[in-house]
Tab-separated table of C-alpha atoms in Angstrom:
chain	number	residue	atom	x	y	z
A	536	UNK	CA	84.520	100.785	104.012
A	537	UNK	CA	87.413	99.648	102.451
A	538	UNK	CA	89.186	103.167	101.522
A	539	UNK	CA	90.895	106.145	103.728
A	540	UNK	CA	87.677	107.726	105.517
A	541	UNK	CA	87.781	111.674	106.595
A	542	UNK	CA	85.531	113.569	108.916
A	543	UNK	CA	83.937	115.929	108.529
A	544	UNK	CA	83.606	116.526	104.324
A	545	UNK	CA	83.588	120.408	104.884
A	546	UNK	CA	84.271	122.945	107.755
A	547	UNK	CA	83.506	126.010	107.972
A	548	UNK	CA	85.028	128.237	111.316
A	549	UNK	CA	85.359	131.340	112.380
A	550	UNK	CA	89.035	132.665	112.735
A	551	UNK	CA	90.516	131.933	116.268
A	552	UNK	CA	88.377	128.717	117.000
A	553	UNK	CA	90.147	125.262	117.325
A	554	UNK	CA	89.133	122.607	114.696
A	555	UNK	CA	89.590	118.831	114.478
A	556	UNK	CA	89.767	116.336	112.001
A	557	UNK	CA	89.442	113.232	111.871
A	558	UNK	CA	91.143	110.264	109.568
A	559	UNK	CA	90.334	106.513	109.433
A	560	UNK	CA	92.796	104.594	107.591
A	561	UNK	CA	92.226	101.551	105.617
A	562	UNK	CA	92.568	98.881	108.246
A	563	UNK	CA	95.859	97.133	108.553
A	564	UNK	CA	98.064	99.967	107.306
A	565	UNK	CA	100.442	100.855	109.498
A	566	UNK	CA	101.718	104.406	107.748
A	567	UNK	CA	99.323	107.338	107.866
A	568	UNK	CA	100.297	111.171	106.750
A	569	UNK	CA	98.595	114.042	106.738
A	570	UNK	CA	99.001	116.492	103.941
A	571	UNK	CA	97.633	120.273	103.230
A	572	UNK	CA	96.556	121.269	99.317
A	573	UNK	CA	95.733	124.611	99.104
A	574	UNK	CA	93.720	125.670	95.924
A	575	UNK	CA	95.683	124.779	92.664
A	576	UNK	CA	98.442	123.331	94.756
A	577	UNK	CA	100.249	119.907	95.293
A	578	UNK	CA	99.888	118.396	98.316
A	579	UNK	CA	102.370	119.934	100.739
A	580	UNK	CA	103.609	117.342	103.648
A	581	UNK	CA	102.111	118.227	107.132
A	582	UNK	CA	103.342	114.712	109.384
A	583	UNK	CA	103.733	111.334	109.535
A	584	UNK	CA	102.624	108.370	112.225
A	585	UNK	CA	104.030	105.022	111.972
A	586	UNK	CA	101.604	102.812	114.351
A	587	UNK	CA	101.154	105.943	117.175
A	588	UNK	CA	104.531	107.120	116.609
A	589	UNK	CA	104.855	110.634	115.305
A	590	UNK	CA	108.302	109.701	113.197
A	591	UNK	CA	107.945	112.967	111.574
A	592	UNK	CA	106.314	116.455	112.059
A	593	UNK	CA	108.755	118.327	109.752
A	594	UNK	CA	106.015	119.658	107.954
A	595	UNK	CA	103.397	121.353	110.385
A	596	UNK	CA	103.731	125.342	109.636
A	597	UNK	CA	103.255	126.167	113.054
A	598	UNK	CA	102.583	125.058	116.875
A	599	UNK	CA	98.961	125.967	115.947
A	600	UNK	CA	98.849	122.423	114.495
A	601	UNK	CA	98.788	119.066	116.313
A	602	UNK	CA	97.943	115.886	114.940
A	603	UNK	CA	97.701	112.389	116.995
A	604	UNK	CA	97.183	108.959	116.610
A	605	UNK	CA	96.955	107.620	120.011
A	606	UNK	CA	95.969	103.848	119.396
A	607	UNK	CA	97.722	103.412	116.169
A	608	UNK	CA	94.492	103.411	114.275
A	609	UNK	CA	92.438	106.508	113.781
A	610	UNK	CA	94.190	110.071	113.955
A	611	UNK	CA	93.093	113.687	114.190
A	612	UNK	CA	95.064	117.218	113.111
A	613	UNK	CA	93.752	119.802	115.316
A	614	UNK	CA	93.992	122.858	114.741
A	615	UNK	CA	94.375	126.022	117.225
A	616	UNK	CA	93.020	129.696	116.971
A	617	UNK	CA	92.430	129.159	113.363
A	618	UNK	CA	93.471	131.719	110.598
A	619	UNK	CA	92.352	132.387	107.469
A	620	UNK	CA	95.815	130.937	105.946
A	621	UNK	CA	94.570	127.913	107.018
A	622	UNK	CA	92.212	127.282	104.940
A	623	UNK	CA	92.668	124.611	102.403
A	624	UNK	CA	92.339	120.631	101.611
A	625	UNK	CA	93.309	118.847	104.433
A	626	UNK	CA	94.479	115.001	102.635
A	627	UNK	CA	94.852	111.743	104.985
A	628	UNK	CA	96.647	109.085	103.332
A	629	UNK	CA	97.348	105.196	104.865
A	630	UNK	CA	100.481	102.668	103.442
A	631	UNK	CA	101.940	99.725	104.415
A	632	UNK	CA	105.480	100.797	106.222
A	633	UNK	CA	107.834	101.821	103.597
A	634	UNK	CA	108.718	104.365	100.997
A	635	UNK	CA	108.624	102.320	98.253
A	636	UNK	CA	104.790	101.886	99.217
A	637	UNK	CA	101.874	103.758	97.656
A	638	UNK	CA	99.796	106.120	99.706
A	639	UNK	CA	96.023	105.724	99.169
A	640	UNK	CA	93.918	109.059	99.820
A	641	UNK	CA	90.677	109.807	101.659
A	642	UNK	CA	88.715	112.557	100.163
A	643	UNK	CA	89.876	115.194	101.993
A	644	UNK	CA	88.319	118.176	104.708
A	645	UNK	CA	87.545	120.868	102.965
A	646	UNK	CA	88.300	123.787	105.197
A	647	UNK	CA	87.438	127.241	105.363
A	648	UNK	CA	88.742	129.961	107.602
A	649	UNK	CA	85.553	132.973	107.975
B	176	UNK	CA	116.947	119.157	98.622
B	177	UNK	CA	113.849	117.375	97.452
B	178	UNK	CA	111.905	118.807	94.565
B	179	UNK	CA	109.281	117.915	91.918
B	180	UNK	CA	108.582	120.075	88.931
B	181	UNK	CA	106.068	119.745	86.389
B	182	UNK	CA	106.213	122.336	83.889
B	183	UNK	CA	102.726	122.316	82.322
B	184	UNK	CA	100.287	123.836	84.379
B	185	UNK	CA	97.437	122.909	82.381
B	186	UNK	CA	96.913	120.547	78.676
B	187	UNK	CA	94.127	120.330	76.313
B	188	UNK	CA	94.127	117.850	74.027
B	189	UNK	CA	91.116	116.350	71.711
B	190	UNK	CA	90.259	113.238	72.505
B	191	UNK	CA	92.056	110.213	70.596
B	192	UNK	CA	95.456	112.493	70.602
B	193	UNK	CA	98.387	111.391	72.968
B	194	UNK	CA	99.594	113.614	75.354
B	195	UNK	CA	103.093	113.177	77.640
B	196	UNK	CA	102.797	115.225	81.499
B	197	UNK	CA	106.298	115.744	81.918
B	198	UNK	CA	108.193	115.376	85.277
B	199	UNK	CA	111.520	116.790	86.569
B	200	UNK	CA	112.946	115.796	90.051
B	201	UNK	CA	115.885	116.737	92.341
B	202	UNK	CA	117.382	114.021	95.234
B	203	UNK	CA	120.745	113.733	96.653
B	204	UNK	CA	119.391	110.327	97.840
B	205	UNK	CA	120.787	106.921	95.565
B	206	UNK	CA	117.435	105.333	97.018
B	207	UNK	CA	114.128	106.830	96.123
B	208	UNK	CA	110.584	106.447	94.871
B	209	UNK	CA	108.297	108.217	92.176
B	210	UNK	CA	105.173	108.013	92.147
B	211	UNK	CA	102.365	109.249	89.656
B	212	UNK	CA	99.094	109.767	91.027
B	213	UNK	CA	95.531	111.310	89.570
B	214	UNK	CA	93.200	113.855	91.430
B	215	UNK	CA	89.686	113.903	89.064
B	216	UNK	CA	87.451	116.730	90.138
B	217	UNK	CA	85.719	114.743	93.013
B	218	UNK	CA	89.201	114.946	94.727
B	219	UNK	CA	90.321	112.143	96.282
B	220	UNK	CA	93.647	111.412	94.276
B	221	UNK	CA	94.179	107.949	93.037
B	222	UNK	CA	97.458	105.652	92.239
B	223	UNK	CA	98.388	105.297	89.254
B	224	UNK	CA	102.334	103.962	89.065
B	225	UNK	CA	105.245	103.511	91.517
B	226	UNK	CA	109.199	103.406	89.873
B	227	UNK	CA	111.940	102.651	92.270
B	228	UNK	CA	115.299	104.271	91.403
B	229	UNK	CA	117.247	101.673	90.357
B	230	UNK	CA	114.777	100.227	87.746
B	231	UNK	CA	114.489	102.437	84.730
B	232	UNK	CA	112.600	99.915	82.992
B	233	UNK	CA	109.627	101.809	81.171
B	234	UNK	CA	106.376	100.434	81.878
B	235	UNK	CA	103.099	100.258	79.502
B	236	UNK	CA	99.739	99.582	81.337
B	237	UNK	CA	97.026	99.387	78.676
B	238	UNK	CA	97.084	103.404	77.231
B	239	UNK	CA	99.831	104.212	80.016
B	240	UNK	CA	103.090	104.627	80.142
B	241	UNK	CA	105.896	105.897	82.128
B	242	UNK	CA	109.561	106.743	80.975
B	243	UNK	CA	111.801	106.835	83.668
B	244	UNK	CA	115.329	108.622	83.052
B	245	UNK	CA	117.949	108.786	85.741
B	246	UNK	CA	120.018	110.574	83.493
B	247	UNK	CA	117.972	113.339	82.804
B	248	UNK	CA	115.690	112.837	86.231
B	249	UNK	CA	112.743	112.741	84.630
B	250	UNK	CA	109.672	110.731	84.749
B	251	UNK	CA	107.275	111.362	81.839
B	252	UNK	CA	103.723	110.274	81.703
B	253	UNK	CA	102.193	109.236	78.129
B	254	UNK	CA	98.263	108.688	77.700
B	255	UNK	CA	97.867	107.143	74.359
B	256	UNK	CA	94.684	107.653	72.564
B	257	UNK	CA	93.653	109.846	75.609
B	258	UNK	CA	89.758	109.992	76.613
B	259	UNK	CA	87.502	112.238	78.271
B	260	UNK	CA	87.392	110.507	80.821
B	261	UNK	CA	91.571	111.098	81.365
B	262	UNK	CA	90.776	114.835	82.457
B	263	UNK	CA	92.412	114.991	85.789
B	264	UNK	CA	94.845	116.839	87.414
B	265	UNK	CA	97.923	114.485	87.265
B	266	UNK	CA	100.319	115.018	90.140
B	267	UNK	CA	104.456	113.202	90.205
B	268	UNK	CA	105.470	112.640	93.864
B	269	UNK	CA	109.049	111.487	95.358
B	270	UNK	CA	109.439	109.675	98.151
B	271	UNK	CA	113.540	110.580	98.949
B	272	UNK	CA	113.709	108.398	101.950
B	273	UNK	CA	115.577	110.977	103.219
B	274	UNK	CA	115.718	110.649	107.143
B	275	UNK	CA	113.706	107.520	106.835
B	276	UNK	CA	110.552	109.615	106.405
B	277	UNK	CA	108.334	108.274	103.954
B	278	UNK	CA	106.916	111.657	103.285
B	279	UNK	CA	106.194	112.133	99.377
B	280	UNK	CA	106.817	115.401	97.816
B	281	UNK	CA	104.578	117.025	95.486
B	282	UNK	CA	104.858	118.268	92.155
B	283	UNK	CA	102.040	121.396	91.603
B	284	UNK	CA	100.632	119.219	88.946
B	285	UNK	CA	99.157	119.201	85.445
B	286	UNK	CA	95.899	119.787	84.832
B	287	UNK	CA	94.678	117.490	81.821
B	288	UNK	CA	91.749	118.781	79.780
B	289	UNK	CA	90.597	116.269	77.215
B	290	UNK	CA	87.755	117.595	75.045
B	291	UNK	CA	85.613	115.137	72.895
């Protein structure tokens, strides 16, 4: 497809497990960030890859989260022993490299913390 | 440092009215972006209009428009003649190049009701 694709739609976990998700970005864009939206929020800044460089991971609340992007291409945000804070939109965005370039969205994970 | 606030938390408007989402932002950077972007209730959120800050040209795109004032730091959003279809949550993002991150921050957004 020719748009940001996320994996899975919807999660559902218990607290404590480890979840991943995945993001495939529209093909050629170097930029990808992840971003959390929790219910009636903005999207709040999680990371940011630039090719398979992690250039910034100001915004990851804890070392519970991890997100990669090993080839440059498709990334994943794990997360570790899961709480129930953690549940929210998770939001995968892909640019061309620069600020001045707009992010396009995939749907989003919809988790949920049990 | 970096901040985006848009006051109105929720609009309802009839349709045919105009309605302006108003947006307030805070940089120390002399470089930075604003974007305006539109999250309908299936959820993926959708570009609407990118200003860089050293053009405060306003710009009309068919029943948009965007008033950008450095002055003030604002970055208002008019729908003219606004349709159902326009009911959204609207969000205004800034991209403060601050670090070289390209990292946007969020506004909490404004959700747009328009009723026929």
């Amino acid at each position: 497809g020719a748009g940001v694709s996320q994996s899975p739609r919807y999660k559902v976990a218990k607290r404590g497990q480890d979840v991943a998700l995945r993001c495939d970005p529209i093909s050629g864009h170097v930029s990808l960030f992840w971003y959390q939206q929790a219910l009636g929020q903005g999207p709040e800044f999680l990371t940011y890859f630039q090719n398979e460089a992690q250039l910034d991971k100001s915004g990851l609340p804890s070392d519970r989260f991890f997100a990669e992007r090993p080839e440059g291409s498709v990334s994943t945000l794990k997360i570790q022993r899961t709480q129930q804070e953690d549940s929210a939109v998770y939001l995968c965005a892909s640019s061309l490299a620069g600020p001045n370039q707009p992010q396009h969205f995939g749907d989003g994970t919809r988790l949920s913390i049990l | 440092a970096q901040k985006v606030t848009q006051a109105q938390t929720e609009i309802s408007v009839v349709e045919k009215e105009d309605v302006t989402l108003d947006c307030v932002y805070e940089t120390r950077d002399t470089t930075y972006y604003l974007f305006w972007y539109k999250q309908p209730p299936s959820g993926e959120l959708v570009f609407l209009i990118r200003r860089n800050s050293f053009d405060e040209q306003n710009e009309i795109s068919g029943r948009y428009s965007w008033n950008f004032q450095k002055s003030t730091s604002s970055f208002n959003f008019t729908i003219t003649a606004s349709q159902v279809v326009d009911s959204a949550v609207y969000f205004c993002a800034l991209s403060p190049w601050e670090g070289g991150s390209e990292k946007l921050v969020f506004g909490k957004g404004t959700k747009l009701t328009v009723n026929p």
